[in-house]
PDB file of C-alpha atoms in Angstrom:
ATOM      1  CA  UNK J   1      -3.938 -35.335   2.695  1.00 55.00           C
ATOM      2  CA  UNK J   2      -4.821 -37.748   5.496  1.00 65.00           C
ATOM      3  CA  UNK J   3      -1.739 -36.672   7.398  1.00 74.00           C
ATOM      4  CA  UNK J   4      -2.713 -33.025   7.054  1.00 70.00           C
ATOM      5  CA  UNK J   5      -6.248 -33.729   8.288  1.00 77.00           C
ATOM      6  CA  UNK J   6      -4.789 -35.569  11.262  1.00 73.00           C
ATOM      7  CA  UNK J   7      -2.435 -32.706  12.089  1.00 77.00           C
ATOM      8  CA  UNK J   8      -5.282 -30.185  11.819  1.00 77.00           C
ATOM      9  CA  UNK J   9      -7.368 -32.272  14.237  1.00 83.00           C
ATOM     10  CA  UNK J  10      -4.428 -32.389  16.670  1.00 84.00           C
ATOM     11  CA  UNK J  11      -3.935 -28.641  16.438  1.00 76.00           C
ATOM     12  CA  UNK J  12      -7.619 -28.046  17.062  1.00 77.00           C
ATOM     13  CA  UNK J  13      -7.501 -30.367  20.092  1.00 83.00           C
ATOM     14  CA  UNK J  14      -4.417 -28.557  21.465  1.00 78.00           C
ATOM     15  CA  UNK J  15      -6.104 -25.224  20.859  1.00 73.00           C
ATOM     16  CA  UNK J  16      -9.081 -26.253  22.983  1.00 76.00           C
ATOM     17  CA  UNK J  17      -6.733 -27.462  25.716  1.00 79.00           C
ATOM     18  CA  UNK J  18      -5.158 -24.016  25.795  1.00 73.00           C
ATOM     19  CA  UNK J  19      -8.414 -22.639  27.161  1.00 74.00           C
ATOM     20  CA  UNK J  20      -7.773 -24.430  30.483  1.00 80.00           C
ATOM     21  CA  UNK J  21      -4.180 -23.263  30.891  1.00 81.00           C
ATOM     22  CA  UNK J  22      -3.573 -20.556  33.454  1.00 84.00           C
ATOM     23  CA  UNK J  23      -1.280 -17.570  32.977  1.00 85.00           C
ATOM     24  CA  UNK J  24       1.282 -18.953  35.441  1.00 89.00           C
ATOM     25  CA  UNK J  25       1.285 -22.262  33.502  1.00 89.00           C
ATOM     26  CA  UNK J  26       1.927 -20.412  30.237  1.00 86.00           C
ATOM     27  CA  UNK J  27       4.764 -18.459  31.804  1.00 90.00           C
ATOM     28  CA  UNK J  28       6.288 -21.662  33.311  1.00 92.00           C
ATOM     29  CA  UNK J  29       6.043 -23.417  29.909  1.00 90.00           C
ATOM     30  CA  UNK J  30       7.784 -20.551  28.161  1.00 91.00           C
ATOM     31  CA  UNK J  31      10.455 -20.539  30.888  1.00 94.00           C
ATOM     32  CA  UNK J  32      10.952 -24.286  30.445  1.00 96.00           C
ATOM     33  CA  UNK J  33      11.224 -23.740  26.686  1.00 94.00           C
ATOM     34  CA  UNK J  34      14.078 -21.259  27.214  1.00 95.00           C
ATOM     35  CA  UNK J  35      15.854 -23.615  29.590  1.00 96.00           C
ATOM     36  CA  UNK J  36      15.472 -26.636  27.300  1.00 96.00           C
ATOM     37  CA  UNK J  37      16.559 -24.687  24.243  1.00 95.00           C
ATOM     38  CA  UNK J  38      19.741 -23.532  25.989  1.00 95.00           C
ATOM     39  CA  UNK J  39      20.391 -26.974  27.491  1.00 97.00           C
ATOM     40  CA  UNK J  40      20.066 -28.608  24.031  1.00 97.00           C
ATOM     41  CA  UNK J  41      21.682 -25.840  22.018  1.00 97.00           C
ATOM     42  CA  UNK J  42      24.494 -28.089  20.792  1.00 97.00           C
ATOM     43  CA  UNK J  43      21.967 -30.543  19.391  1.00 97.00           C
ATOM     44  CA  UNK J  44      19.891 -27.727  17.832  1.00 96.00           C
ATOM     45  CA  UNK J  45      22.979 -26.209  16.256  1.00 96.00           C
ATOM     46  CA  UNK J  46      24.111 -29.561  14.920  1.00 97.00           C
ATOM     47  CA  UNK J  47      20.687 -30.214  13.344  1.00 95.00           C
ATOM     48  CA  UNK J  48      20.704 -26.695  11.846  1.00 95.00           C
ATOM     49  CA  UNK J  49      24.160 -27.338  10.395  1.00 95.00           C
ATOM     50  CA  UNK J  50      22.955 -30.591   8.880  1.00 94.00           C
ATOM     51  CA  UNK J  51      20.028 -28.746   7.257  1.00 92.00           C
ATOM     52  CA  UNK J  52      22.317 -26.043   5.919  1.00 94.00           C
ATOM     53  CA  UNK J  53      24.571 -28.623   4.224  1.00 95.00           C
ATOM     54  CA  UNK J  54      21.715 -29.177   1.744  1.00 92.00           C
ATOM     55  CA  UNK J  55      21.720 -25.480   0.877  1.00 92.00           C
ATOM     56  CA  UNK J  56      23.926 -23.400  -1.354  1.00 93.00           C
ATOM     57  CA  UNK J  57      25.774 -20.904   0.902  1.00 92.00           C
ATOM     58  CA  UNK J  58      25.245 -18.250  -1.767  1.00 93.00           C
ATOM     59  CA  UNK J  59      21.482 -18.538  -1.324  1.00 91.00           C
ATOM     60  CA  UNK J  60      20.262 -15.419   0.547  1.00 84.00           C
ATOM     61  CA  UNK J  61      18.177 -17.769   2.782  1.00 85.00           C
ATOM     62  CA  UNK J  62      21.317 -19.453   4.017  1.00 89.00           C
ATOM     63  CA  UNK J  63      22.271 -16.678   6.424  1.00 88.00           C
ATOM     64  CA  UNK J  64      18.701 -16.198   7.466  1.00 85.00           C
ATOM     65  CA  UNK J  65      18.384 -19.850   8.456  1.00 87.00           C
ATOM     66  CA  UNK J  66      21.849 -20.099   9.987  1.00 91.00           C
ATOM     67  CA  UNK J  67      21.665 -20.509  13.765  1.00 93.00           C
ATOM     68  CA  UNK J  68      24.473 -19.596  16.101  1.00 94.00           C
ATOM     69  CA  UNK J  69      24.843 -19.491  19.827  1.00 95.00           C
ATOM     70  CA  UNK J  70      24.160 -15.793  19.689  1.00 94.00           C
ATOM     71  CA  UNK J  71      21.033 -16.221  17.571  1.00 93.00           C
ATOM     72  CA  UNK J  72      19.695 -18.903  19.883  1.00 93.00           C
ATOM     73  CA  UNK J  73      20.296 -16.679  22.856  1.00 94.00           C
ATOM     74  CA  UNK J  74      18.383 -13.857  21.049  1.00 92.00           C
ATOM     75  CA  UNK J  75      15.499 -16.247  20.372  1.00 91.00           C
ATOM     76  CA  UNK J  76      15.434 -17.219  24.025  1.00 93.00           C
ATOM     77  CA  UNK J  77      15.462 -13.561  25.014  1.00 94.00           C
ATOM     78  CA  UNK J  78      12.407 -13.003  22.834  1.00 91.00           C
ATOM     79  CA  UNK J  79      10.640 -15.948  24.470  1.00 91.00           C
ATOM     80  CA  UNK J  80      11.406 -14.387  27.856  1.00 93.00           C
ATOM     81  CA  UNK J  81       9.892 -11.100  26.687  1.00 92.00           C
ATOM     82  CA  UNK J  82       6.751 -12.874  25.479  1.00 88.00           C
ATOM     83  CA  UNK J  83       6.453 -14.715  28.819  1.00 89.00           C
ATOM     84  CA  UNK J  84       6.407 -11.364  30.608  1.00 89.00           C
ATOM     85  CA  UNK J  85       3.398 -10.183  28.629  1.00 87.00           C
ATOM     86  CA  UNK J  86      -0.111 -10.667  30.042  1.00 84.00           C
ATOM     87  CA  UNK J  87      -1.934 -13.653  28.547  1.00 81.00           C
ATOM     88  CA  UNK J  88      -4.460 -12.545  25.904  1.00 80.00           C
ATOM     89  CA  UNK J  89      -6.748 -15.499  26.781  1.00 78.00           C
ATOM     90  CA  UNK J  90     -10.112 -14.749  28.273  1.00 80.00           C
ATOM     91  CA  UNK J  91      -9.759 -10.979  27.924  1.00 86.00           C
ATOM     92  CA  UNK J  92     -13.022  -9.160  27.392  1.00 91.00           C
ATOM     93  CA  UNK J  93     -12.463  -7.185  24.196  1.00 92.00           C
ATOM     94  CA  UNK J  94     -15.950  -5.727  23.857  1.00 95.00           C
ATOM     95  CA  UNK J  95     -19.025  -5.823  25.960  1.00 96.00           C
ATOM     96  CA  UNK J  96     -22.521  -4.389  25.503  1.00 96.00           C
ATOM     97  CA  UNK J  97     -26.110  -4.752  26.680  1.00 95.00           C
ATOM     98  CA  UNK J  98     -28.797  -4.757  24.025  1.00 93.00           C
ATOM     99  CA  UNK J  99     -32.181  -3.138  24.506  1.00 96.00           C
ATOM    100  CA  UNK J 100     -33.795  -6.583  24.642  1.00 95.00           C
ATOM    101  CA  UNK J 101     -31.665  -7.412  27.731  1.00 94.00           C
ATOM    102  CA  UNK J 102     -29.159  -9.607  25.910  1.00 95.00           C
ATOM    103  CA  UNK J 103     -25.650  -9.220  27.308  1.00 95.00           C
ATOM    104  CA  UNK J 104     -22.933  -9.670  24.675  1.00 95.00           C
ATOM    105  CA  UNK J 105     -19.197 -10.180  25.223  1.00 94.00           C
ATOM    106  CA  UNK J 106     -16.377 -10.566  22.711  1.00 92.00           C
ATOM    107  CA  UNK J 107     -13.709 -12.621  24.558  1.00 87.00           C
ATOM    108  CA  UNK J 108     -10.309 -13.553  23.237  1.00 83.00           C
ATOM    109  CA  UNK J 109      -9.687 -17.252  22.718  1.00 73.00           C
ATOM    110  CA  UNK J 110      -6.798 -19.226  21.194  1.00 67.00           C
ATOM    111  CA  UNK J 111      -6.899 -19.559  17.443  1.00 63.00           C
ATOM    112  CA  UNK J 112      -4.461 -22.391  17.380  1.00 56.00           C
ATOM    113  CA  UNK J 113      -1.066 -23.444  18.535  1.00 55.00           C
ATOM    114  CA  UNK J 114       1.676 -20.969  17.976  1.00 58.00           C
ATOM    115  CA  UNK J 115       5.375 -21.651  18.414  1.00 59.00           C
ATOM    116  CA  UNK J 116       8.507 -20.051  17.164  1.00 56.00           C
ATOM    117  CA  UNK J 117       8.346 -19.702  13.477  1.00 57.00           C
ATOM    118  CA  UNK J 118      11.935 -19.700  12.277  1.00 55.00           C
ATOM    119  CA  UNK J 119      11.805 -19.056   8.579  1.00 56.00           C
ATOM    120  CA  UNK J 120      13.354 -17.136   5.736  1.00 55.00           C
ATOM    121  CA  UNK J 121      12.960 -13.633   7.014  1.00 55.00           C
ATOM    122  CA  UNK J 122      15.498 -10.924   7.671  1.00 53.00           C
ATOM    123  CA  UNK J 123      17.256 -11.353  10.986  1.00 55.00           C
TER     124      UNK J 123
END
């Protein structure tokens, strides 16, 4: 439980740091992620193969978790698509002035740290 509490605190800290990151920095980070993923694809595929050796190939999750060069390239393409989207941070979602003069704004902020979640889902 202590480890989980520590991880939650680290995620919360990282979430707050995201507030200071600019859109160009986000795009550059995602671009770097694509480059590093492709540069280290052999290592990633080897680690995936090692994980798969612990699974029964007849398990439906086996194919879903199986990485290949093509699947890694598809993941990288999805990251590129996400990097082309405008950042949702600091967007004014709703704004209104109350009769008492109070000005309210609903602004998007990061909920946490999100990465690629590669799990047992259909390809």
